[in-house]
PDB file of C-alpha atoms and ligand atoms in Angstrom:
ATOM      1  CA  MET A 807      13.511  24.914   1.363  1.00 66.00           C
ATOM      2  CA  ASP A 808      14.419  23.715  -2.097  1.00 80.00           C
ATOM      3  CA  ALA A 809      17.384  21.865  -0.908  1.00 88.00           C
ATOM      4  CA  GLU A 810      15.244  20.092   1.641  1.00 90.00           C
ATOM      5  CA  ARG A 811      12.636  19.156  -1.017  1.00 92.00           C
ATOM      6  CA  GLU A 812      15.463  18.016  -3.324  1.00 91.00           C
ATOM      7  CA  ARG A 813      16.878  15.822  -0.633  1.00 92.00           C
ATOM      8  CA  GLU A 814      13.378  14.248  -0.198  1.00 92.00           C
ATOM      9  CA  PHE A 815      13.188  13.716  -4.095  1.00 92.00           C
ATOM     10  CA  ASP A 816      16.626  12.065  -4.068  1.00 91.00           C
ATOM     11  CA  ARG A 817      15.617   9.882  -1.202  1.00 93.00           C
ATOM     12  CA  VAL A 818      12.380   8.690  -2.846  1.00 92.00           C
ATOM     13  CA  VAL A 819      14.230   7.876  -6.170  1.00 91.00           C
ATOM     14  CA  ALA A 820      17.119   6.091  -4.406  1.00 91.00           C
ATOM     15  CA  ALA A 821      14.623   3.964  -2.328  1.00 91.00           C
ATOM     16  CA  GLU A 822      12.938   2.746  -5.553  1.00 90.00           C
ATOM     17  CA  GLN A 823       9.710   4.601  -4.547  1.00 93.00           C
ATOM     18  CA  ARG A 824       7.555   6.438  -7.012  1.00 94.00           C
ATOM     19  CA  VAL A 825       7.585  10.224  -7.617  1.00 96.00           C
ATOM     20  CA  GLU A 826       3.882  11.245  -8.032  1.00 96.00           C
ATOM     21  CA  PRO A 827       2.379  14.182  -9.874  1.00 96.00           C
ATOM     22  CA  ARG A 828       1.880  16.339  -6.684  1.00 94.00           C
ATOM     23  CA  ASP A 829       5.382  15.832  -5.436  1.00 95.00           C
ATOM     24  CA  TRP A 830       8.161  18.379  -5.848  1.00 95.00           C
ATOM     25  CA  MET A 831      10.570  17.437  -8.670  1.00 96.00           C
ATOM     26  CA  PRO A 832      13.619  19.180 -10.172  1.00 94.00           C
ATOM     27  CA  ASP A 833      12.798  21.152 -13.334  1.00 95.00           C
ATOM     28  CA  GLY A 834      15.276  19.038 -15.376  1.00 93.00           C
ATOM     29  CA  TYR A 835      13.484  15.875 -14.244  1.00 95.00           C
ATOM     30  CA  ARG A 836      10.084  17.117 -15.266  1.00 96.00           C
ATOM     31  CA  LYS A 837      11.297  18.414 -18.689  1.00 95.00           C
ATOM     32  CA  THR A 838      13.151  15.061 -19.496  1.00 93.00           C
ATOM     33  CA  LEU A 839      10.116  13.007 -18.605  1.00 95.00           C
ATOM     34  CA  ILE A 840       7.795  15.200 -20.686  1.00 96.00           C
ATOM     35  CA  ARG A 841      10.102  14.970 -23.653  1.00 95.00           C
ATOM     36  CA  GLN A 842      10.563  11.135 -23.231  1.00 94.00           C
ATOM     37  CA  ILE A 843       6.877  10.380 -22.604  1.00 97.00           C
ATOM     38  CA  ALA A 844       5.761  12.744 -25.454  1.00 97.00           C
ATOM     39  CA  GLN A 845       8.102  11.070 -27.881  1.00 96.00           C
ATOM     40  CA  HIS A 846       6.814   7.796 -26.767  1.00 96.00           C
ATOM     41  CA  ALA A 847       3.279   8.813 -27.231  1.00 97.00           C
ATOM     42  CA  HIS A 848       4.036  10.194 -30.734  1.00 98.00           C
ATOM     43  CA  SER A 849       5.726   6.908 -31.520  1.00 97.00           C
ATOM     44  CA  GLU A 850       2.571   4.885 -30.676  1.00 97.00           C
ATOM     45  CA  ILE A 851       0.390   7.161 -32.709  1.00 98.00           C
ATOM     46  CA  ILE A 852       2.735   7.430 -35.678  1.00 98.00           C
ATOM     47  CA  GLY A 853       3.335   3.754 -35.361  1.00 97.00           C
ATOM     48  CA  MET A 854      -0.381   3.015 -36.373  1.00 98.00           C
ATOM     49  CA  GLN A 855       0.356   4.120 -39.877  1.00 98.00           C
ATOM     50  CA  PRO A 856       2.597   1.496 -41.306  1.00 97.00           C
ATOM     51  CA  GLU A 857       0.466  -1.440 -40.378  1.00 96.00           C
ATOM     52  CA  ALA A 858      -2.822   0.350 -40.837  1.00 96.00           C
ATOM     53  CA  ASN A 859      -1.650   0.369 -44.502  1.00 94.00           C
ATOM     54  CA  TRP A 860      -2.531  -3.310 -44.600  1.00 97.00           C
ATOM     55  CA  ILE A 861      -5.897  -3.431 -42.669  1.00 97.00           C
ATOM     56  CA  SER A 862      -8.018  -3.070 -45.938  1.00 96.00           C
ATOM     57  CA  ARG A 863      -5.923  -5.824 -47.620  1.00 96.00           C
ATOM     58  CA  ALA A 864      -5.546  -8.348 -44.914  1.00 97.00           C
ATOM     59  CA  PRO A 865      -5.733 -11.846 -46.408  1.00 95.00           C
ATOM     60  CA  SER A 866      -8.494 -13.192 -44.133  1.00 97.00           C
ATOM     61  CA  LEU A 867     -11.117 -12.051 -41.726  1.00 97.00           C
ATOM     62  CA  ARG A 868      -9.106 -13.447 -38.856  1.00 97.00           C
ATOM     63  CA  ARG A 869      -5.998 -11.524 -39.882  1.00 97.00           C
ATOM     64  CA  LYS A 870      -7.876  -8.364 -40.338  1.00 98.00           C
ATOM     65  CA  ALA A 871      -9.496  -8.684 -36.911  1.00 97.00           C
ATOM     66  CA  ILE A 872      -6.152  -9.274 -35.248  1.00 97.00           C
ATOM     67  CA  LEU A 873      -4.452  -6.348 -37.076  1.00 98.00           C
ATOM     68  CA  LEU A 874      -7.346  -4.006 -36.202  1.00 97.00           C
ATOM     69  CA  ALA A 875      -7.071  -4.866 -32.696  1.00 97.00           C
ATOM     70  CA  LYS A 876      -3.376  -4.385 -32.588  1.00 97.00           C
ATOM     71  CA  VAL A 877      -3.557  -0.951 -34.364  1.00 97.00           C
ATOM     72  CA  GLN A 878      -6.285   0.148 -32.076  1.00 97.00           C
ATOM     73  CA  ASP A 879      -4.002  -0.919 -28.988  1.00 97.00           C
ATOM     74  CA  GLU A 880      -1.437   1.430 -30.182  1.00 97.00           C
ATOM     75  CA  ALA A 881      -3.865   4.408 -30.298  1.00 97.00           C
ATOM     76  CA  GLY A 882      -4.762   3.438 -26.653  1.00 97.00           C
ATOM     77  CA  HIS A 883      -1.046   3.459 -25.706  1.00 97.00           C
ATOM     78  CA  GLY A 884      -0.758   6.923 -27.235  1.00 97.00           C
ATOM     79  CA  LEU A 885      -3.684   8.238 -25.164  1.00 95.00           C
ATOM     80  CA  TYR A 886      -2.289   6.825 -21.823  1.00 94.00           C
ATOM     81  CA  LEU A 887       1.017   8.410 -22.496  1.00 97.00           C
ATOM     82  CA  TYR A 888      -0.312  11.776 -23.597  1.00 97.00           C
ATOM     83  CA  ALA A 889      -2.451  11.696 -20.242  1.00 96.00           C
ATOM     84  CA  ALA A 890       0.789  10.881 -18.309  1.00 97.00           C
ATOM     85  CA  THR A 891       2.470  13.978 -19.822  1.00 97.00           C
ATOM     86  CA  GLU A 892      -0.543  16.050 -18.614  1.00 97.00           C
ATOM     87  CA  THR A 893       0.099  15.002 -15.055  1.00 97.00           C
ATOM     88  CA  LEU A 894       3.427  16.802 -15.513  1.00 97.00           C
ATOM     89  CA  GLY A 895       1.742  19.934 -16.644  1.00 96.00           C
ATOM     90  CA  ALA A 896       2.258  19.443 -20.325  1.00 97.00           C
ATOM     91  CA  ASP A 897      -0.531  20.353 -22.881  1.00 95.00           C
ATOM     92  CA  ARG A 898      -1.652  17.712 -25.327  1.00 93.00           C
ATOM     93  CA  GLU A 899      -2.537  20.113 -28.070  1.00 93.00           C
ATOM     94  CA  ASP A 900       0.838  21.803 -27.690  1.00 96.00           C
ATOM     95  CA  LEU A 901       2.540  18.293 -27.923  1.00 97.00           C
ATOM     96  CA  THR A 902       0.564  17.409 -31.049  1.00 96.00           C
ATOM     97  CA  THR A 903       1.465  20.769 -32.699  1.00 95.00           C
ATOM     98  CA  ARG A 904       5.104  20.144 -32.015  1.00 96.00           C
ATOM     99  CA  LEU A 905       4.862  16.600 -33.644  1.00 96.00           C
ATOM    100  CA  VAL A 906       2.922  17.875 -36.779  1.00 95.00           C
ATOM    101  CA  GLN A 907       5.370  20.777 -37.148  1.00 93.00           C
ATOM    102  CA  GLY A 908       8.403  18.413 -36.941  1.00 91.00           C
ATOM    103  CA  ARG A 909       9.662  20.013 -33.711  1.00 93.00           C
ATOM    104  CA  GLN A 910       9.300  16.771 -31.688  1.00 94.00           C
ATOM    105  CA  LYS A 911      10.631  13.293 -32.666  1.00 94.00           C
ATOM    106  CA  TYR A 912       9.044   9.902 -32.716  1.00 96.00           C
ATOM    107  CA  SER A 913      10.771   6.430 -33.061  1.00 95.00           C
ATOM    108  CA  SER A 914      12.418   6.462 -36.549  1.00 95.00           C
ATOM    109  CA  ILE A 915      11.529   2.777 -37.203  1.00 97.00           C
ATOM    110  CA  PHE A 916       8.043   4.188 -38.371  1.00 97.00           C
ATOM    111  CA  ASN A 917       9.726   5.990 -41.190  1.00 97.00           C
ATOM    112  CA  TYR A 918      10.211   2.752 -43.118  1.00 98.00           C
ATOM    113  CA  PRO A 919       7.526   1.442 -45.538  1.00 97.00           C
ATOM    114  CA  THR A 920       5.557  -1.766 -45.237  1.00 98.00           C
ATOM    115  CA  LEU A 921       5.855  -3.342 -48.645  1.00 97.00           C
ATOM    116  CA  THR A 922       4.208  -6.635 -48.114  1.00 97.00           C
ATOM    117  CA  PHE A 923       1.856  -8.344 -45.537  1.00 97.00           C
ATOM    118  CA  ALA A 924       4.851 -10.219 -44.237  1.00 98.00           C
ATOM    119  CA  ASP A 925       5.968  -6.858 -42.892  1.00 98.00           C
ATOM    120  CA  VAL A 926       2.856  -6.894 -40.566  1.00 98.00           C
ATOM    121  CA  GLY A 927       4.398 -10.120 -38.977  1.00 98.00           C
ATOM    122  CA  VAL A 928       7.971  -8.850 -38.909  1.00 98.00           C
ATOM    123  CA  ILE A 929       6.904  -5.589 -37.214  1.00 98.00           C
ATOM    124  CA  GLY A 930       5.072  -7.597 -34.574  1.00 98.00           C
ATOM    125  CA  TRP A 931       7.986  -9.903 -34.008  1.00 98.00           C
ATOM    126  CA  LEU A 932      10.923  -7.504 -34.169  1.00 98.00           C
ATOM    127  CA  VAL A 933       9.525  -3.912 -33.623  1.00 98.00           C
ATOM    128  CA  ASP A 934       7.058  -4.833 -30.918  1.00 97.00           C
ATOM    129  CA  GLY A 935       9.786  -7.274 -29.569  1.00 97.00           C
ATOM    130  CA  ALA A 936      12.279  -4.346 -29.339  1.00 97.00           C
ATOM    131  CA  ALA A 937       9.594  -2.123 -27.763  1.00 96.00           C
ATOM    132  CA  ILE A 938       9.001  -4.746 -25.139  1.00 95.00           C
ATOM    133  CA  CYS A 939      12.755  -4.789 -24.445  1.00 94.00           C
ATOM    134  CA  ASN A 940      12.599  -1.048 -24.011  1.00 93.00           C
ATOM    135  CA  GLN A 941       9.399  -0.904 -22.112  1.00 93.00           C
ATOM    136  CA  VAL A 942       9.522  -3.694 -19.576  1.00 93.00           C
ATOM    137  CA  PRO A 943      12.193  -1.868 -17.522  1.00 92.00           C
ATOM    138  CA  LEU A 944      10.085   1.275 -17.719  1.00 93.00           C
ATOM    139  CA  CYS A 945       7.559  -0.540 -15.506  1.00 93.00           C
ATOM    140  CA  ARG A 946      10.113   0.275 -12.727  1.00 92.00           C
ATOM    141  CA  THR A 947      10.793   3.818 -13.904  1.00 93.00           C
ATOM    142  CA  SER A 948      10.734   6.393 -11.021  1.00 94.00           C
ATOM    143  CA  TYR A 949       7.781   8.435 -12.218  1.00 96.00           C
ATOM    144  CA  GLY A 950       4.551   6.643 -10.948  1.00 96.00           C
ATOM    145  CA  PRO A 951       2.038   7.509 -13.740  1.00 96.00           C
ATOM    146  CA  TYR A 952       4.569   6.381 -16.520  1.00 96.00           C
ATOM    147  CA  ALA A 953       5.498   3.337 -14.732  1.00 95.00           C
ATOM    148  CA  ARG A 954       1.864   2.336 -14.185  1.00 95.00           C
ATOM    149  CA  ALA A 955       0.979   3.065 -17.828  1.00 94.00           C
ATOM    150  CA  MET A 956       3.818   0.781 -18.924  1.00 95.00           C
ATOM    151  CA  ILE A 957       2.378  -2.240 -17.074  1.00 94.00           C
ATOM    152  CA  ARG A 958      -0.804  -2.188 -19.107  1.00 92.00           C
ATOM    153  CA  VAL A 959       1.002  -1.291 -22.244  1.00 95.00           C
ATOM    154  CA  CYS A 960       3.539  -4.160 -21.979  1.00 95.00           C
ATOM    155  CA  LYS A 961       0.774  -6.723 -21.526  1.00 94.00           C
ATOM    156  CA  GLU A 962      -0.674  -5.532 -24.821  1.00 96.00           C
ATOM    157  CA  GLU A 963       2.795  -5.423 -26.561  1.00 96.00           C
ATOM    158  CA  SER A 964       3.220  -9.001 -25.726  1.00 94.00           C
ATOM    159  CA  PHE A 965       0.139  -9.922 -27.733  1.00 95.00           C
ATOM    160  CA  HIS A 966       1.484  -7.761 -30.493  1.00 97.00           C
ATOM    161  CA  GLN A 967       4.677  -9.754 -30.612  1.00 97.00           C
ATOM    162  CA  ARG A 968       2.951 -13.077 -30.464  1.00 96.00           C
ATOM    163  CA  GLN A 969       0.477 -12.149 -33.252  1.00 97.00           C
ATOM    164  CA  GLY A 970       3.444 -11.254 -35.379  1.00 98.00           C
ATOM    165  CA  TYR A 971       5.427 -14.405 -34.662  1.00 98.00           C
ATOM    166  CA  GLU A 972       2.378 -16.578 -35.266  1.00 98.00           C
ATOM    167  CA  LEU A 973       1.713 -14.946 -38.551  1.00 98.00           C
ATOM    168  CA  LEU A 974       5.284 -15.555 -39.709  1.00 98.00           C
ATOM    169  CA  MET A 975       5.183 -19.185 -38.537  1.00 98.00           C
ATOM    170  CA  THR A 976       2.073 -19.559 -40.623  1.00 98.00           C
ATOM    171  CA  MET A 977       3.732 -18.000 -43.664  1.00 98.00           C
ATOM    172  CA  MET A 978       6.913 -20.095 -43.137  1.00 98.00           C
ATOM    173  CA  ARG A 979       4.760 -23.294 -43.210  1.00 98.00           C
ATOM    174  CA  GLY A 980       3.224 -22.010 -46.562  1.00 97.00           C
ATOM    175  CA  THR A 981       4.590 -21.779 -50.145  1.00 98.00           C
ATOM    176  CA  GLU A 982       8.089 -20.931 -51.247  1.00 98.00           C
ATOM    177  CA  ALA A 983       6.961 -17.519 -52.383  1.00 98.00           C
ATOM    178  CA  GLN A 984       5.615 -16.787 -48.779  1.00 98.00           C
ATOM    179  CA  ARG A 985       8.816 -17.872 -47.271  1.00 98.00           C
ATOM    180  CA  ARG A 986      10.606 -15.528 -49.607  1.00 98.00           C
ATOM    181  CA  MET A 987       8.349 -12.712 -48.543  1.00 98.00           C
ATOM    182  CA  VAL A 988       9.150 -13.358 -44.827  1.00 98.00           C
ATOM    183  CA  GLN A 989      12.928 -13.396 -45.484  1.00 98.00           C
ATOM    184  CA  ASP A 990      12.793 -10.248 -47.502  1.00 98.00           C
ATOM    185  CA  ALA A 991      10.782  -8.488 -44.682  1.00 98.00           C
ATOM    186  CA  VAL A 992      13.306  -9.746 -42.131  1.00 98.00           C
ATOM    187  CA  ASP A 993      16.189  -8.412 -44.259  1.00 98.00           C
ATOM    188  CA  ARG A 994      14.646  -4.920 -44.502  1.00 98.00           C
ATOM    189  CA  TRP A 995      13.634  -4.619 -40.844  1.00 98.00           C
ATOM    190  CA  TRP A 996      16.453  -6.247 -38.854  1.00 98.00           C
ATOM    191  CA  TRP A 997      18.876  -3.261 -38.883  1.00 98.00           C
ATOM    192  CA  PRO A 998      16.379  -0.594 -38.280  1.00 97.00           C
ATOM    193  CA  SER A 999      14.958  -2.637 -35.311  1.00 98.00           C
ATOM    194  CA  LEU A1000      18.519  -2.635 -33.753  1.00 98.00           C
ATOM    195  CA  MET A1001      18.476   1.155 -34.203  1.00 97.00           C
ATOM    196  CA  MET A1002      15.387   1.423 -32.157  1.00 96.00           C
ATOM    197  CA  PHE A1003      17.521   1.261 -28.997  1.00 96.00           C
ATOM    198  CA  GLY A1004      19.190   4.673 -29.951  1.00 93.00           C
ATOM    199  CA  PRO A1005      22.597   5.621 -30.463  1.00 93.00           C
ATOM    200  CA  PRO A1006      25.511   3.717 -28.826  1.00 93.00           C
ATOM    201  CA  ASP A1007      26.104   4.576 -25.201  1.00 89.00           C
ATOM    202  CA  ASP A1008      29.171   6.775 -25.803  1.00 86.00           C
ATOM    203  CA  ALA A1009      27.182   8.984 -28.109  1.00 82.00           C
ATOM    204  CA  SER A1010      23.990   9.075 -25.933  1.00 77.00           C
ATOM    205  CA  SER A1011      23.839  12.422 -24.207  1.00 74.00           C
ATOM    206  CA  ASN A1012      20.909  11.815 -21.983  1.00 75.00           C
ATOM    207  CA  THR A1013      21.579   8.339 -20.738  1.00 79.00           C
ATOM    208  CA  GLU A1014      23.726   9.188 -17.653  1.00 82.00           C
ATOM    209  CA  ARG A1015      21.268  11.801 -16.169  1.00 83.00           C
ATOM    210  CA  SER A1016      18.284   9.623 -16.898  1.00 87.00           C
ATOM    211  CA  MET A1017      19.913   6.710 -15.240  1.00 85.00           C
ATOM    212  CA  ALA A1018      20.680   8.619 -12.075  1.00 85.00           C
ATOM    213  CA  TRP A1019      16.946   9.693 -11.914  1.00 88.00           C
ATOM    214  CA  ARG A1020      16.017   6.125 -12.628  1.00 90.00           C
ATOM    215  CA  ILE A1021      13.880   7.281 -15.496  1.00 87.00           C
ATOM    216  CA  LYS A1022      16.062   4.895 -17.661  1.00 87.00           C
ATOM    217  CA  ARG A1023      16.959   1.716 -16.056  1.00 85.00           C
ATOM    218  CA  HIS A1024      19.511   0.234 -18.648  1.00 91.00           C
ATOM    219  CA  THR A1025      21.690   1.814 -21.301  1.00 92.00           C
ATOM    220  CA  ASN A1026      20.962   1.581 -25.013  1.00 93.00           C
ATOM    221  CA  ASP A1027      23.670  -0.931 -25.753  1.00 95.00           C
ATOM    222  CA  GLU A1028      22.517  -3.203 -22.838  1.00 95.00           C
ATOM    223  CA  LEU A1029      19.022  -3.266 -24.121  1.00 96.00           C
ATOM    224  CA  ARG A1030      20.216  -3.778 -27.813  1.00 97.00           C
ATOM    225  CA  GLN A1031      22.245  -6.865 -26.684  1.00 97.00           C
ATOM    226  CA  LYS A1032      19.301  -8.307 -24.759  1.00 97.00           C
ATOM    227  CA  PHE A1033      17.197  -7.982 -27.829  1.00 97.00           C
ATOM    228  CA  VAL A1034      19.740  -9.670 -30.084  1.00 98.00           C
ATOM    229  CA  ASP A1035      20.190 -12.528 -27.697  1.00 98.00           C
ATOM    230  CA  MET A1036      16.478 -13.046 -27.289  1.00 96.00           C
ATOM    231  CA  THR A1037      15.827 -12.832 -31.040  1.00 98.00           C
ATOM    232  CA  VAL A1038      18.530 -15.220 -32.486  1.00 98.00           C
ATOM    233  CA  PRO A1039      16.916 -18.500 -31.205  1.00 98.00           C
ATOM    234  CA  GLN A1040      13.474 -17.167 -32.424  1.00 98.00           C
ATOM    235  CA  ALA A1041      14.780 -16.581 -35.906  1.00 98.00           C
ATOM    236  CA  GLU A1042      16.220 -20.219 -35.817  1.00 98.00           C
ATOM    237  CA  ALA A1043      12.921 -21.689 -34.717  1.00 98.00           C
ATOM    238  CA  LEU A1044      11.175 -19.645 -37.563  1.00 98.00           C
ATOM    239  CA  GLY A1045      13.774 -20.697 -40.121  1.00 98.00           C
ATOM    240  CA  VAL A1046      14.915 -17.256 -41.341  1.00 98.00           C
ATOM    241  CA  THR A1047      18.306 -15.823 -41.554  1.00 98.00           C
ATOM    242  CA  LEU A1048      19.135 -12.595 -39.915  1.00 98.00           C
ATOM    243  CA  PRO A1049      21.022 -10.330 -42.387  1.00 98.00           C
ATOM    244  CA  ASP A1050      24.205 -10.096 -40.501  1.00 98.00           C
ATOM    245  CA  PRO A1051      27.304 -12.243 -41.376  1.00 97.00           C
ATOM    246  CA  GLU A1052      29.084 -11.234 -38.295  1.00 98.00           C
ATOM    247  CA  LEU A1053      26.292 -12.476 -35.945  1.00 98.00           C
ATOM    248  CA  ARG A1054      27.616 -15.347 -33.798  1.00 97.00           C
ATOM    249  CA  TRP A1055      27.537 -16.652 -30.214  1.00 98.00           C
ATOM    250  CA  ASN A1056      30.495 -15.424 -28.254  1.00 98.00           C
ATOM    251  CA  PRO A1057      31.014 -18.098 -25.256  1.00 98.00           C
ATOM    252  CA  GLU A1058      33.412 -15.736 -23.524  1.00 97.00           C
ATOM    253  CA  ARG A1059      30.964 -12.815 -23.261  1.00 97.00           C
ATOM    254  CA  GLY A1060      28.025 -15.018 -22.921  1.00 97.00           C
ATOM    255  CA  HIS A1061      26.275 -13.025 -25.675  1.00 98.00           C
ATOM    256  CA  HIS A1062      25.929 -12.885 -29.421  1.00 98.00           C
ATOM    257  CA  ASP A1063      28.440 -10.551 -31.231  1.00 98.00           C
ATOM    258  CA  PHE A1064      26.857  -8.760 -34.049  1.00 98.00           C
ATOM    259  CA  GLY A1065      27.994  -6.378 -36.943  1.00 98.00           C
ATOM    260  CA  GLN A1066      28.373  -2.678 -37.110  1.00 96.00           C
ATOM    261  CA  ILE A1067      25.091  -0.754 -37.403  1.00 97.00           C
ATOM    262  CA  ASP A1068      24.984   1.974 -40.025  1.00 97.00           C
ATOM    263  CA  TRP A1069      24.780   5.061 -37.751  1.00 96.00           C
ATOM    264  CA  ASP A1070      24.741   7.383 -40.804  1.00 96.00           C
ATOM    265  CA  GLU A1071      21.474   5.965 -41.864  1.00 97.00           C
ATOM    266  CA  PHE A1072      20.277   6.242 -38.312  1.00 96.00           C
ATOM    267  CA  TRP A1073      21.059   9.868 -37.981  1.00 95.00           C
ATOM    268  CA  ARG A1074      19.822  10.581 -41.700  1.00 96.00           C
ATOM    269  CA  VAL A1075      16.434   9.031 -40.695  1.00 96.00           C
ATOM    270  CA  VAL A1076      16.217  10.741 -37.314  1.00 93.00           C
ATOM    271  CA  GLY A1077      17.151  14.028 -39.058  1.00 92.00           C
ATOM    272  CA  GLY A1078      14.030  13.773 -41.365  1.00 92.00           C
ATOM    273  CA  ASP A1079      15.497  12.149 -44.408  1.00 93.00           C
ATOM    274  CA  GLY A1080      14.076   8.606 -44.140  1.00 95.00           C
ATOM    275  CA  PRO A1081      11.833   6.846 -46.710  1.00 95.00           C
ATOM    276  CA  CYS A1082       8.480   7.899 -45.239  1.00 96.00           C
ATOM    277  CA  ASN A1083       9.191  10.795 -42.830  1.00 96.00           C
ATOM    278  CA  ARG A1084       7.249  13.367 -44.778  1.00 95.00           C
ATOM    279  CA  GLN A1085       4.363  10.971 -45.438  1.00 96.00           C
ATOM    280  CA  ARG A1086       3.935   9.943 -41.817  1.00 97.00           C
ATOM    281  CA  VAL A1087       3.931  13.606 -40.522  1.00 97.00           C
ATOM    282  CA  ASP A1088       1.750  14.814 -43.376  1.00 97.00           C
ATOM    283  CA  HIS A1089      -0.689  12.078 -42.676  1.00 97.00           C
ATOM    284  CA  ARG A1090      -0.766  12.783 -38.990  1.00 97.00           C
ATOM    285  CA  ARG A1091      -1.308  16.591 -39.640  1.00 96.00           C
ATOM    286  CA  ALA A1092      -4.141  15.929 -42.030  1.00 97.00           C
ATOM    287  CA  ALA A1093      -5.887  13.596 -39.416  1.00 95.00           C
ATOM    288  CA  HIS A1094      -5.518  16.138 -36.778  1.00 95.00           C
ATOM    289  CA  GLU A1095      -6.952  18.951 -38.945  1.00 95.00           C
ATOM    290  CA  ASN A1096      -9.802  16.746 -40.206  1.00 97.00           C
ATOM    291  CA  GLY A1097     -10.682  15.881 -36.661  1.00 95.00           C
ATOM    292  CA  ALA A1098     -11.046  19.530 -35.472  1.00 95.00           C
ATOM    293  CA  TRP A1099     -14.745  19.451 -35.712  1.00 97.00           C
ATOM    294  CA  VAL A1100     -14.874  16.414 -33.380  1.00 96.00           C
ATOM    295  CA  ARG A1101     -12.851  18.240 -30.750  1.00 94.00           C
ATOM    296  CA  GLU A1102     -14.963  21.300 -31.149  1.00 96.00           C
ATOM    297  CA  ALA A1103     -18.171  19.286 -30.821  1.00 97.00           C
ATOM    298  CA  ALA A1104     -16.870  17.481 -27.772  1.00 96.00           C
ATOM    299  CA  ALA A1105     -15.850  20.600 -26.050  1.00 95.00           C
ATOM    300  CA  ALA A1106     -19.177  22.284 -26.754  1.00 97.00           C
ATOM    301  CA  TYR A1107     -21.013  19.222 -25.472  1.00 97.00           C
ATOM    302  CA  ALA A1108     -18.904  19.246 -22.260  1.00 96.00           C
ATOM    303  CA  ALA A1109     -19.565  22.898 -21.793  1.00 96.00           C
ATOM    304  CA  LYS A1110     -23.269  22.292 -22.230  1.00 96.00           C
ATOM    305  CA  GLN A1111     -23.237  19.513 -19.702  1.00 95.00           C
ATOM    306  CA  ALA A1112     -21.467  21.766 -17.208  1.00 94.00           C
ATOM    307  CA  ARG A1113     -23.862  24.554 -17.630  1.00 94.00           C
ATOM    308  CA  GLN A1114     -26.772  22.091 -17.116  1.00 92.00           C
ATOM    309  CA  GLU A1115     -25.218  20.745 -14.001  1.00 89.00           C
ATOM    310  CA  GLY A1116     -24.591  24.267 -12.761  1.00 85.00           C
ATOM    311  CA  ALA A1117     -28.272  25.182 -13.357  1.00 81.00           C
ATOM    312  CA  ALA A1118     -29.640  22.035 -11.705  1.00 72.00           C
TER     313      ALA A1118
HETATM  314 FE1  LIG B 961       2.378   0.226 -28.357  1.00 51.95          FE
HETATM  315 FE1  LIG B 962       2.731  -2.640 -30.198  1.00 51.95          FE
END
């Protein structure tokens, strides 16, 4: 019976059809998806912090409104994704507990600090840009609820990237001090952005299985290359220098070559020892604890509604 169901699952995946919550799926597939979608959800929620740091100090009402909308979008992305894990039988409270206890990861990029308002622009341009490279292929991922969530998420990510780029364009047309701020932010965020695609393919243990299940559609190195090729002309148009002396067009490969990523730094930050790891998780834990009364009140209200409906 299981063998038959497994054949049906394999057929659906191979035919580029979607696996849906009620369908049979291998245990490993379910576990891999829960882990990946949960990490993605955590990243959206933790990712609100570095930029929220600047909401109260945005330089104009217009910039404040844009930034607020962007940070709220990220909360929405987190909620879609937690809901997608629930269709796989995961429990949201349990996932949040794992996050605040440091037992489940989120994207390491959010462990870096936002030192100036130019960081808001560079995060939109590079970090949301890298997120788009990662997420557009996920619109075709084999698990239906995840793929559908990604379609909406990617539309909003494209707004995030544009608002960042437009902010940087404005600053680059400004004063010399503003141009220096932009360049400094680019210098600090460029390498961590390249790390967002994960370890190199030969060190990525999950890639092969995830590609076979069509959860993942491209390898880390393929996506990283795509991001570099896409970003170089944007940096030129902006008038900033990407901090990599080895970055150059390679006509034979038809791609840009780039320098060696500091994987020691990557593993150190993943392991918990980045500039803001503690701060990010502590902040999330405090927000969760301070929100306990809201969850209790919502649950009590829902129970009361259910009782009244039962009585009517
Ligand atoms: Fe997002
Ligand atoms: Fe975003």
